[in-house]
PDB file of C-alpha atoms and ligand atoms in Angstrom:
ATOM      1  CA  MET A   1      -4.331  -0.634 -15.599  1.00  0.00           C
ATOM      2  CA  TRP A   2      -7.036  -0.274 -12.969  1.00  0.00           C
ATOM      3  CA  VAL A   3      -6.211   1.050  -9.498  1.00  0.00           C
ATOM      4  CA  GLY A   4      -8.713   1.110  -6.641  1.00  0.00           C
ATOM      5  CA  VAL A   5      -7.728   3.513  -3.863  1.00  0.00           C
ATOM      6  CA  VAL A   6      -9.009   3.274  -0.291  1.00  0.00           C
ATOM      7  CA  SER A   7      -8.307   6.610   1.379  1.00  0.00           C
ATOM      8  CA  LEU A   8      -9.806   9.249   3.660  1.00  0.00           C
ATOM      9  CA  PHE A   9      -8.394  11.933   1.335  1.00  0.00           C
ATOM     10  CA  PRO A  10      -9.274  10.952  -2.261  1.00  0.00           C
ATOM     11  CA  ASP A  11      -8.964  14.580  -3.426  1.00  0.00           C
ATOM     12  CA  MET A  12      -5.196  14.389  -2.839  1.00  0.00           C
ATOM     13  CA  PHE A  13      -4.917  12.026  -5.801  1.00  0.00           C
ATOM     14  CA  SER A  14      -5.671  14.757  -8.348  1.00  0.00           C
ATOM     15  CA  ALA A  15      -1.890  15.173  -8.293  1.00  0.00           C
ATOM     16  CA  VAL A  16      -1.633  11.995 -10.397  1.00  0.00           C
ATOM     17  CA  THR A  17      -5.080  11.789 -12.017  1.00  0.00           C
ATOM     18  CA  ASP A  18      -5.185  15.412 -13.257  1.00  0.00           C
ATOM     19  CA  HIS A  19      -1.591  16.212 -14.179  1.00  0.00           C
ATOM     20  CA  GLY A  20       1.200  15.239 -16.534  1.00  0.00           C
ATOM     21  CA  VAL A  21       1.925  11.833 -18.000  1.00  0.00           C
ATOM     22  CA  THR A  22      -0.380  10.031 -15.582  1.00  0.00           C
ATOM     23  CA  GLY A  23      -3.168  12.576 -16.106  1.00  0.00           C
ATOM     24  CA  ARG A  24      -2.916  11.983 -19.863  1.00  0.00           C
ATOM     25  CA  ALA A  25      -2.958   8.200 -19.268  1.00  0.00           C
ATOM     26  CA  VAL A  26      -6.228   8.564 -17.355  1.00  0.00           C
ATOM     27  CA  LYS A  27      -7.690  10.693 -20.184  1.00  0.00           C
ATOM     28  CA  GLN A  28      -6.613   8.078 -22.734  1.00  0.00           C
ATOM     29  CA  GLY A  29      -8.138   5.274 -20.695  1.00  0.00           C
ATOM     30  CA  LEU A  30      -4.749   3.586 -20.177  1.00  0.00           C
ATOM     31  CA  LEU A  31      -5.038   4.157 -16.441  1.00  0.00           C
ATOM     32  CA  GLU A  32      -8.196   4.142 -14.346  1.00  0.00           C
ATOM     33  CA  VAL A  33      -8.236   5.203 -10.686  1.00  0.00           C
ATOM     34  CA  ASP A  34     -11.356   4.723  -8.572  1.00  0.00           C
ATOM     35  CA  PHE A  35     -11.825   5.699  -4.931  1.00  0.00           C
ATOM     36  CA  TRP A  36     -13.450   4.296  -1.812  1.00  0.00           C
ATOM     37  CA  ASN A  37     -13.507   6.529   1.248  1.00  0.00           C
ATOM     38  CA  PRO A  38     -14.015   4.777   4.610  1.00  0.00           C
ATOM     39  CA  ARG A  39     -15.938   7.855   5.768  1.00  0.00           C
ATOM     40  CA  ASP A  40     -18.682   6.877   3.317  1.00  0.00           C
ATOM     41  CA  TYR A  41     -19.125   3.669   5.293  1.00  0.00           C
ATOM     42  CA  THR A  42     -19.777   5.333   8.660  1.00  0.00           C
ATOM     43  CA  HIS A  43     -23.206   5.439  10.223  1.00  0.00           C
ATOM     44  CA  ASP A  44     -22.766   7.592  13.304  1.00  0.00           C
ATOM     45  CA  ARG A  45     -23.607  11.267  13.475  1.00  0.00           C
ATOM     46  CA  HIS A  46     -19.969  12.330  13.507  1.00  0.00           C
ATOM     47  CA  ARG A  47     -18.996   9.910  10.712  1.00  0.00           C
ATOM     48  CA  THR A  48     -16.165   8.595  12.897  1.00  0.00           C
ATOM     49  CA  VAL A  49     -13.251   7.009  11.026  1.00  0.00           C
ATOM     50  CA  ASP A  50     -10.693   6.690  13.808  1.00  0.00           C
ATOM     51  CA  ASP A  51     -10.653   4.650  16.995  1.00  0.00           C
ATOM     52  CA  ARG A  52      -8.591   4.293  20.140  1.00  0.00           C
ATOM     53  CA  PRO A  53      -5.797   1.685  20.381  1.00  0.00           C
ATOM     54  CA  TYR A  54      -6.168  -1.224  22.809  1.00  0.00           C
ATOM     55  CA  GLY A  55      -3.383  -1.009  25.335  1.00  0.00           C
ATOM     56  CA  GLY A  56      -3.515   2.789  25.345  1.00  0.00           C
ATOM     57  CA  GLY A  57      -0.705   5.014  24.163  1.00  0.00           C
ATOM     58  CA  PRO A  58      -0.654   8.071  21.926  1.00  0.00           C
ATOM     59  CA  GLY A  59      -2.438   8.329  18.615  1.00  0.00           C
ATOM     60  CA  MET A  60      -5.432   6.671  17.030  1.00  0.00           C
ATOM     61  CA  LEU A  61      -6.005   3.901  14.510  1.00  0.00           C
ATOM     62  CA  MET A  62      -8.358   3.748  11.554  1.00  0.00           C
ATOM     63  CA  LYS A  63     -11.721   2.487  12.749  1.00  0.00           C
ATOM     64  CA  VAL A  64     -12.148  -1.134  11.674  1.00  0.00           C
ATOM     65  CA  GLU A  65     -15.674  -1.365  10.254  1.00  0.00           C
ATOM     66  CA  PRO A  66     -15.630   1.608   7.808  1.00  0.00           C
ATOM     67  CA  LEU A  67     -12.200   0.560   6.542  1.00  0.00           C
ATOM     68  CA  ARG A  68     -13.156  -3.080   6.099  1.00  0.00           C
ATOM     69  CA  GLN A  69     -16.323  -2.133   4.217  1.00  0.00           C
ATOM     70  CA  ALA A  70     -14.391   0.233   1.939  1.00  0.00           C
ATOM     71  CA  ILE A  71     -11.853  -2.496   1.133  1.00  0.00           C
ATOM     72  CA  ARG A  72     -14.637  -5.020   0.507  1.00  0.00           C
ATOM     73  CA  SER A  73     -16.391  -2.594  -1.872  1.00  0.00           C
ATOM     74  CA  ALA A  74     -13.169  -1.952  -3.755  1.00  0.00           C
ATOM     75  CA  ARG A  75     -12.549  -5.719  -4.028  1.00  0.00           C
ATOM     76  CA  ALA A  76     -16.103  -6.231  -5.340  1.00  0.00           C
ATOM     77  CA  ALA A  77     -15.585  -3.535  -7.982  1.00  0.00           C
ATOM     78  CA  ALA A  78     -12.308  -5.184  -8.992  1.00  0.00           C
ATOM     79  CA  GLY A  79     -14.127  -8.450  -9.568  1.00  0.00           C
ATOM     80  CA  GLY A  80     -11.999 -10.297  -7.044  1.00  0.00           C
ATOM     81  CA  SER A  81      -8.832 -10.403  -9.136  1.00  0.00           C
ATOM     82  CA  ALA A  82      -7.052  -7.449  -7.550  1.00  0.00           C
ATOM     83  CA  ARG A  83      -3.893  -7.519  -5.459  1.00  0.00           C
ATOM     84  CA  VAL A  84      -4.580  -5.560  -2.241  1.00  0.00           C
ATOM     85  CA  ILE A  85      -1.634  -3.452  -1.128  1.00  0.00           C
ATOM     86  CA  TYR A  86      -1.336  -1.629   2.202  1.00  0.00           C
ATOM     87  CA  LEU A  87       1.080   1.306   2.117  1.00  0.00           C
ATOM     88  CA  SER A  88       2.910   1.223   5.438  1.00  0.00           C
ATOM     89  CA  PRO A  89       6.295   2.067   6.996  1.00  0.00           C
ATOM     90  CA  GLN A  90       6.576  -1.657   7.798  1.00  0.00           C
ATOM     91  CA  GLY A  91       6.305  -2.642   4.173  1.00  0.00           C
ATOM     92  CA  ARG A  92       8.802  -3.791   1.568  1.00  0.00           C
ATOM     93  CA  ARG A  93      10.871  -0.838   0.337  1.00  0.00           C
ATOM     94  CA  LEU A  94       9.725   0.240  -3.151  1.00  0.00           C
ATOM     95  CA  ASP A  95      12.407   0.286  -5.859  1.00  0.00           C
ATOM     96  CA  GLN A  96      12.270  -0.014  -9.650  1.00  0.00           C
ATOM     97  CA  ALA A  97      12.426  -3.815  -9.461  1.00  0.00           C
ATOM     98  CA  GLY A  98       9.366  -3.757  -7.186  1.00  0.00           C
ATOM     99  CA  VAL A  99       7.647  -1.292  -9.538  1.00  0.00           C
ATOM    100  CA  ARG A 100       8.243  -3.699 -12.430  1.00  0.00           C
ATOM    101  CA  GLU A 101       6.709  -6.540 -10.388  1.00  0.00           C
ATOM    102  CA  LEU A 102       3.646  -4.453  -9.494  1.00  0.00           C
ATOM    103  CA  ALA A 103       3.224  -3.291 -13.113  1.00  0.00           C
ATOM    104  CA  THR A 104       2.521  -6.876 -14.175  1.00  0.00           C
ATOM    105  CA  ARG A 105      -0.782  -6.705 -12.278  1.00  0.00           C
ATOM    106  CA  GLU A 106      -3.877  -5.622 -14.233  1.00  0.00           C
ATOM    107  CA  ARG A 107      -5.685  -4.554 -11.069  1.00  0.00           C
ATOM    108  CA  LEU A 108      -4.320  -3.125  -7.832  1.00  0.00           C
ATOM    109  CA  ILE A 109      -6.116  -1.918  -4.711  1.00  0.00           C
ATOM    110  CA  LEU A 110      -4.069   0.529  -2.645  1.00  0.00           C
ATOM    111  CA  VAL A 111      -5.022   1.072   1.003  1.00  0.00           C
ATOM    112  CA  ALA A 112      -3.655   4.343   2.367  1.00  0.00           C
ATOM    113  CA  GLY A 113      -3.566   4.561   6.155  1.00  0.00           C
ATOM    114  CA  ARG A 114      -3.827   7.609   8.365  1.00  0.00           C
ATOM    115  CA  TYR A 115      -3.256   8.116  12.096  1.00  0.00           C
ATOM    116  CA  GLU A 116      -0.966   5.384  13.496  1.00  0.00           C
ATOM    117  CA  GLY A 117      -2.195   2.857  10.960  1.00  0.00           C
ATOM    118  CA  ILE A 118      -4.665   0.020  10.823  1.00  0.00           C
ATOM    119  CA  ASP A 119      -5.682  -2.947  12.983  1.00  0.00           C
ATOM    120  CA  GLU A 120      -3.292  -5.889  12.478  1.00  0.00           C
ATOM    121  CA  ARG A 121      -6.216  -8.240  11.919  1.00  0.00           C
ATOM    122  CA  ILE A 122      -7.127  -6.275   8.782  1.00  0.00           C
ATOM    123  CA  VAL A 123      -3.552  -6.671   7.547  1.00  0.00           C
ATOM    124  CA  GLU A 124      -3.857 -10.439   8.151  1.00  0.00           C
ATOM    125  CA  ALA A 125      -7.366 -10.850   6.686  1.00  0.00           C
ATOM    126  CA  ASP A 126      -7.596  -8.300   3.845  1.00  0.00           C
ATOM    127  CA  ILE A 127      -4.100  -7.257   2.768  1.00  0.00           C
ATOM    128  CA  ASP A 128      -1.924  -9.182   0.291  1.00  0.00           C
ATOM    129  CA  GLU A 129       1.256  -7.052   0.319  1.00  0.00           C
ATOM    130  CA  GLU A 130       2.679  -4.202   2.420  1.00  0.00           C
ATOM    131  CA  TRP A 131       4.897  -1.602   0.730  1.00  0.00           C
ATOM    132  CA  SER A 132       6.857   1.417   2.010  1.00  0.00           C
ATOM    133  CA  ILE A 133       8.399   4.142  -0.151  1.00  0.00           C
ATOM    134  CA  GLY A 134      11.333   4.760   2.144  1.00  0.00           C
ATOM    135  CA  ASP A 135      12.678   5.221   5.637  1.00  0.00           C
ATOM    136  CA  TYR A 136      11.188   8.592   6.503  1.00  0.00           C
ATOM    137  CA  VAL A 137       7.991   9.478   8.321  1.00  0.00           C
ATOM    138  CA  LEU A 138       4.996  10.702   6.325  1.00  0.00           C
ATOM    139  CA  SER A 139       1.601  11.774   7.651  1.00  0.00           C
ATOM    140  CA  GLY A 140      -0.284   9.040   5.844  1.00  0.00           C
ATOM    141  CA  GLY A 141      -0.156   6.556   3.013  1.00  0.00           C
ATOM    142  CA  GLU A 142      -1.587   8.775   0.269  1.00  0.00           C
ATOM    143  CA  LEU A 143       1.690  10.258  -0.988  1.00  0.00           C
ATOM    144  CA  ALA A 144       3.176   6.749  -0.991  1.00  0.00           C
ATOM    145  CA  ALA A 145       0.161   5.443  -2.944  1.00  0.00           C
ATOM    146  CA  MET A 146       0.513   8.275  -5.480  1.00  0.00           C
ATOM    147  CA  THR A 147       4.234   7.552  -5.817  1.00  0.00           C
ATOM    148  CA  LEU A 148       3.463   3.918  -6.521  1.00  0.00           C
ATOM    149  CA  ILE A 149       0.726   4.814  -9.036  1.00  0.00           C
ATOM    150  CA  ASP A 150       3.045   7.216 -10.882  1.00  0.00           C
ATOM    151  CA  ALA A 151       5.976   4.780 -11.064  1.00  0.00           C
ATOM    152  CA  VAL A 152       3.825   1.790 -12.076  1.00  0.00           C
ATOM    153  CA  ALA A 153       1.709   3.725 -14.608  1.00  0.00           C
ATOM    154  CA  ARG A 154       4.880   4.754 -16.488  1.00  0.00           C
ATOM    155  CA  LEU A 155       5.484   1.084 -17.290  1.00  0.00           C
ATOM    156  CA  VAL A 156       2.009   0.560 -18.777  1.00  0.00           C
ATOM    157  CA  PRO A 157       2.388   0.250 -22.573  1.00  0.00           C
ATOM    158  CA  GLY A 158       1.417   3.472 -24.317  1.00  0.00           C
ATOM    159  CA  VAL A 159       1.658   5.703 -21.253  1.00  0.00           C
ATOM    160  CA  LEU A 160       5.135   6.990 -22.069  1.00  0.00           C
ATOM    161  CA  GLY A 161       5.058   8.495 -25.537  1.00  0.00           C
ATOM    162  CA  HIS A 162       8.214   8.254 -27.655  1.00  0.00           C
ATOM    163  CA  ALA A 163       9.304  11.591 -26.151  1.00  0.00           C
ATOM    164  CA  ASP A 164       9.678  10.051 -22.696  1.00  0.00           C
ATOM    165  CA  SER A 165      10.526   6.517 -23.715  1.00  0.00           C
ATOM    166  CA  ALA A 166      14.205   7.119 -22.893  1.00  0.00           C
ATOM    167  CA  GLU A 167      13.143   6.141 -19.356  1.00  0.00           C
ATOM    168  CA  GLU A 168      13.491   2.377 -19.710  1.00  0.00           C
ATOM    169  CA  ASP A 169      16.318   2.492 -22.229  1.00  0.00           C
ATOM    170  CA  SER A 170      18.439  -0.551 -21.328  1.00  0.00           C
ATOM    171  CA  PHE A 171      21.439   1.547 -22.312  1.00  0.00           C
ATOM    172  CA  THR A 172      21.415   3.283 -18.937  1.00  0.00           C
ATOM    173  CA  ALA A 173      18.846   1.297 -16.952  1.00  0.00           C
ATOM    174  CA  GLY A 174      20.051   0.989 -13.397  1.00  0.00           C
ATOM    175  CA  LEU A 175      22.406   3.953 -13.706  1.00  0.00           C
ATOM    176  CA  LEU A 176      22.030   7.575 -12.672  1.00  0.00           C
ATOM    177  CA  ASP A 177      21.225  10.013 -15.470  1.00  0.00           C
ATOM    178  CA  CYS A 178      23.825  12.012 -17.358  1.00  0.00           C
ATOM    179  CA  PRO A 179      23.916  15.849 -17.137  1.00  0.00           C
ATOM    180  CA  HIS A 180      21.453  17.668 -19.423  1.00  0.00           C
ATOM    181  CA  TYR A 181      21.765  21.022 -21.219  1.00  0.00           C
ATOM    182  CA  THR A 182      19.470  23.292 -23.198  1.00  0.00           C
ATOM    183  CA  ARG A 183      19.544  26.899 -24.458  1.00  0.00           C
ATOM    184  CA  PRO A 184      21.357  29.238 -23.975  1.00  0.00           C
ATOM    185  CA  GLU A 185      24.800  27.924 -24.898  1.00  0.00           C
ATOM    186  CA  GLN A 186      26.347  29.945 -22.063  1.00  0.00           C
ATOM    187  CA  ILE A 187      25.042  30.778 -18.577  1.00  0.00           C
ATOM    188  CA  GLU A 188      27.285  33.159 -16.600  1.00  0.00           C
ATOM    189  CA  GLY A 189      30.329  31.900 -18.439  1.00  0.00           C
ATOM    190  CA  ARG A 190      29.390  28.250 -18.041  1.00  0.00           C
ATOM    191  CA  ARG A 191      29.295  26.602 -21.453  1.00  0.00           C
ATOM    192  CA  VAL A 192      27.585  23.496 -22.836  1.00  0.00           C
ATOM    193  CA  PRO A 193      30.059  20.574 -23.376  1.00  0.00           C
ATOM    194  CA  GLU A 194      31.309  20.908 -26.971  1.00  0.00           C
ATOM    195  CA  VAL A 195      30.447  17.322 -27.896  1.00  0.00           C
ATOM    196  CA  LEU A 196      26.732  18.112 -27.452  1.00  0.00           C
ATOM    197  CA  LEU A 197      26.899  21.105 -29.797  1.00  0.00           C
ATOM    198  CA  GLY A 198      28.296  19.026 -32.638  1.00  0.00           C
ATOM    199  CA  GLY A 199      26.339  16.537 -34.658  1.00  0.00           C
ATOM    200  CA  ASN A 200      28.415  13.441 -33.926  1.00  0.00           C
ATOM    201  CA  HIS A 201      25.633  11.235 -32.504  1.00  0.00           C
ATOM    202  CA  GLU A 202      27.955   8.334 -31.733  1.00  0.00           C
ATOM    203  CA  ALA A 203      30.278  10.650 -29.772  1.00  0.00           C
ATOM    204  CA  ILE A 204      27.249  12.122 -27.986  1.00  0.00           C
ATOM    205  CA  ARG A 205      25.957   8.625 -27.109  1.00  0.00           C
ATOM    206  CA  ARG A 206      29.354   7.646 -25.682  1.00  0.00           C
ATOM    207  CA  TRP A 207      29.694  10.922 -23.772  1.00  0.00           C
ATOM    208  CA  ARG A 208      26.244  10.500 -22.150  1.00  0.00           C
ATOM    209  CA  LEU A 209      26.938   6.865 -21.254  1.00  0.00           C
ATOM    210  CA  LYS A 210      30.332   7.762 -19.788  1.00  0.00           C
ATOM    211  CA  GLN A 211      28.766  10.542 -17.706  1.00  0.00           C
ATOM    212  CA  ALA A 212      25.989   8.238 -16.470  1.00  0.00           C
ATOM    213  CA  LEU A 213      28.526   5.578 -15.494  1.00  0.00           C
ATOM    214  CA  GLY A 214      30.861   8.113 -13.877  1.00  0.00           C
ATOM    215  CA  ARG A 215      28.157   9.813 -11.853  1.00  0.00           C
ATOM    216  CA  THR A 216      26.857   6.473 -10.670  1.00  0.00           C
ATOM    217  CA  TRP A 217      30.382   5.496  -9.645  1.00  0.00           C
ATOM    218  CA  LEU A 218      30.819   8.785  -7.741  1.00  0.00           C
ATOM    219  CA  ARG A 219      27.381   9.101  -6.111  1.00  0.00           C
ATOM    220  CA  ARG A 220      25.806   5.627  -5.952  1.00  0.00           C
ATOM    221  CA  PRO A 221      28.451   2.875  -5.976  1.00  0.00           C
ATOM    222  CA  ASP A 222      25.741   0.603  -4.538  1.00  0.00           C
ATOM    223  CA  LEU A 223      23.776   0.881  -7.804  1.00  0.00           C
ATOM    224  CA  LEU A 224      26.899   0.327  -9.882  1.00  0.00           C
ATOM    225  CA  ALA A 225      27.647  -2.874  -7.996  1.00  0.00           C
ATOM    226  CA  GLN A 226      24.328  -4.287  -9.265  1.00  0.00           C
ATOM    227  CA  CYS A 227      25.118  -3.528 -12.914  1.00  0.00           C
ATOM    228  CA  GLN A 228      26.626  -6.018 -15.344  1.00  0.00           C
ATOM    229  CA  LEU A 229      28.771  -3.627 -17.408  1.00  0.00           C
ATOM    230  CA  ASN A 230      29.559  -4.595 -21.002  1.00  0.00           C
ATOM    231  CA  SER A 231      33.048  -4.014 -22.395  1.00  0.00           C
ATOM    232  CA  GLU A 232      32.223  -0.562 -23.779  1.00  0.00           C
ATOM    233  CA  GLN A 233      30.750   0.508 -20.427  1.00  0.00           C
ATOM    234  CA  GLN A 234      33.743  -0.842 -18.517  1.00  0.00           C
ATOM    235  CA  GLU A 235      36.090   1.040 -20.833  1.00  0.00           C
ATOM    236  CA  LEU A 236      34.171   4.317 -20.548  1.00  0.00           C
ATOM    237  CA  LEU A 237      33.965   4.026 -16.749  1.00  0.00           C
ATOM    238  CA  ALA A 238      37.696   3.337 -16.501  1.00  0.00           C
ATOM    239  CA  GLU A 239      38.308   6.445 -18.612  1.00  0.00           C
ATOM    240  CA  TYR A 240      36.038   8.511 -16.343  1.00  0.00           C
ATOM    241  CA  ILE A 241      37.788   7.219 -13.214  1.00  0.00           C
ATOM    242  CA  ARG A 242      41.204   8.044 -14.651  1.00  0.00           C
ATOM    243  CA  GLU A 243      39.985  11.575 -15.360  1.00  0.00           C
ATOM    244  CA  ASN A 244      38.160  12.031 -12.055  1.00  0.00           C
ATOM    245  CA  ASP A 245      39.830   9.980  -9.361  1.00  0.00           C
ATOM    246  CA  THR A 246      40.805  12.835  -7.042  1.00  0.00           C
TER     247      THR A 246
HETATM  248  O1  21W B 301       1.249   5.596   6.262  1.00  0.00           O
HETATM  249  C1  21W B 301       2.429   5.908   6.233  1.00  0.00           C
HETATM  250  N1  21W B 301       2.946   6.728   7.159  1.00  0.00           N
HETATM  251  C2  21W B 301       2.127   7.217   8.241  1.00  0.00           C
HETATM  252  C3  21W B 301       2.715   6.824   9.529  1.00  0.00           C
HETATM  253  C4  21W B 301       3.895   7.396   9.916  1.00  0.00           C
HETATM  254  C5  21W B 301       4.414   7.103  11.169  1.00  0.00           C
HETATM  255  C6  21W B 301       3.745   6.254  11.990  1.00  0.00           C
HETATM  256  C7  21W B 301       4.200   6.131  13.388  1.00  0.00           C
HETATM  257  N2  21W B 301       4.827   4.891  13.646  1.00  0.00           N
HETATM  258  C8  21W B 301       5.256   4.875  15.018  1.00  0.00           C
HETATM  259  C9  21W B 301       6.500   4.105  15.079  1.00  0.00           C
HETATM  260  N3  21W B 301       7.265   3.850  14.054  1.00  0.00           N
HETATM  261  C10 21W B 301       8.302   3.148  14.501  1.00  0.00           C
HETATM  262  C11 21W B 301       8.134   2.968  15.820  1.00  0.00           C
HETATM  263  N4  21W B 301       7.007   3.596  16.176  1.00  0.00           N
HETATM  264  C12 21W B 301       2.597   5.623  11.578  1.00  0.00           C
HETATM  265  C13 21W B 301       2.071   5.908  10.317  1.00  0.00           C
HETATM  266  C14 21W B 301       3.295   5.388   5.197  1.00  0.00           C
HETATM  267  C15 21W B 301       2.768   4.525   4.277  1.00  0.00           C
HETATM  268  S1  21W B 301       3.880   4.026   3.143  1.00  0.00           S
HETATM  269  C16 21W B 301       5.145   4.950   3.823  1.00  0.00           C
HETATM  270  N5  21W B 301       6.417   5.000   3.340  1.00  0.00           N
HETATM  271  C17 21W B 301       7.278   5.770   3.994  1.00  0.00           C
HETATM  272  N6  21W B 301       6.946   6.477   5.081  1.00  0.00           N
HETATM  273  C18 21W B 301       5.669   6.456   5.616  1.00  0.00           C
HETATM  274  O2  21W B 301       5.406   7.137   6.621  1.00  0.00           O
HETATM  275  C19 21W B 301       4.699   5.642   4.945  1.00  0.00           C
END
């Protein structure tokens, strides 16, 4: 997958390009991230990238010309087949369904805003989709763009080795995760559930599924409502509820 990023702070993106699963994907050539900085398209002495809003009021906007040129350059590099996404608080809320949709694209251009945002005419003329990562206030679009890159890259074939492939296991897709345990067997008197210490893999599978269903029921009934539970899952959840309905 190729991602073109338009941002005033390209160095921030080392968080995804230089670390972990996504960093490895870049090394392996499964993910490519290129950058266009609007500041490189300024021509004044101060390399101005912000501008005052018509109508007054607090805050600044991204200056139109440098931003437009950066987007145009990114589009040209993409060969015109890229989907141009503006990360903005006004955008569609990102969830795993949206990530799956975005992961079908071979090429994405992500425009990360700073200040109060960008001129609406750029949204109309140059942007295909607006996306938000949630209802909280960030200082710019870069962290949202990195979140999107990380989530989408994980769905690119080959990025998740077998070690991590549990991620999209249909077995628990759409549910919260079960509790996890590793050495030592006891921490301040708290022990690992016996089922996990034995070798009964079917019992372990059922225990983990029951825990995932139960925790989703307790903490995120909204997610559970979206799940079509099979008979085994319904039975395990009913068992969990009987054991935990305070
Ligand atoms: O660029 C982003 N944020 C920078 C930012 C934050 C606040 C304001 C100020 N808006 C004034 C206002 N709002 C409502 C009424 N008046 C403008 C720009 C961003 C991109 S995706 C995303 N997803 C989740 N949260 C985010 O902040 C983002």
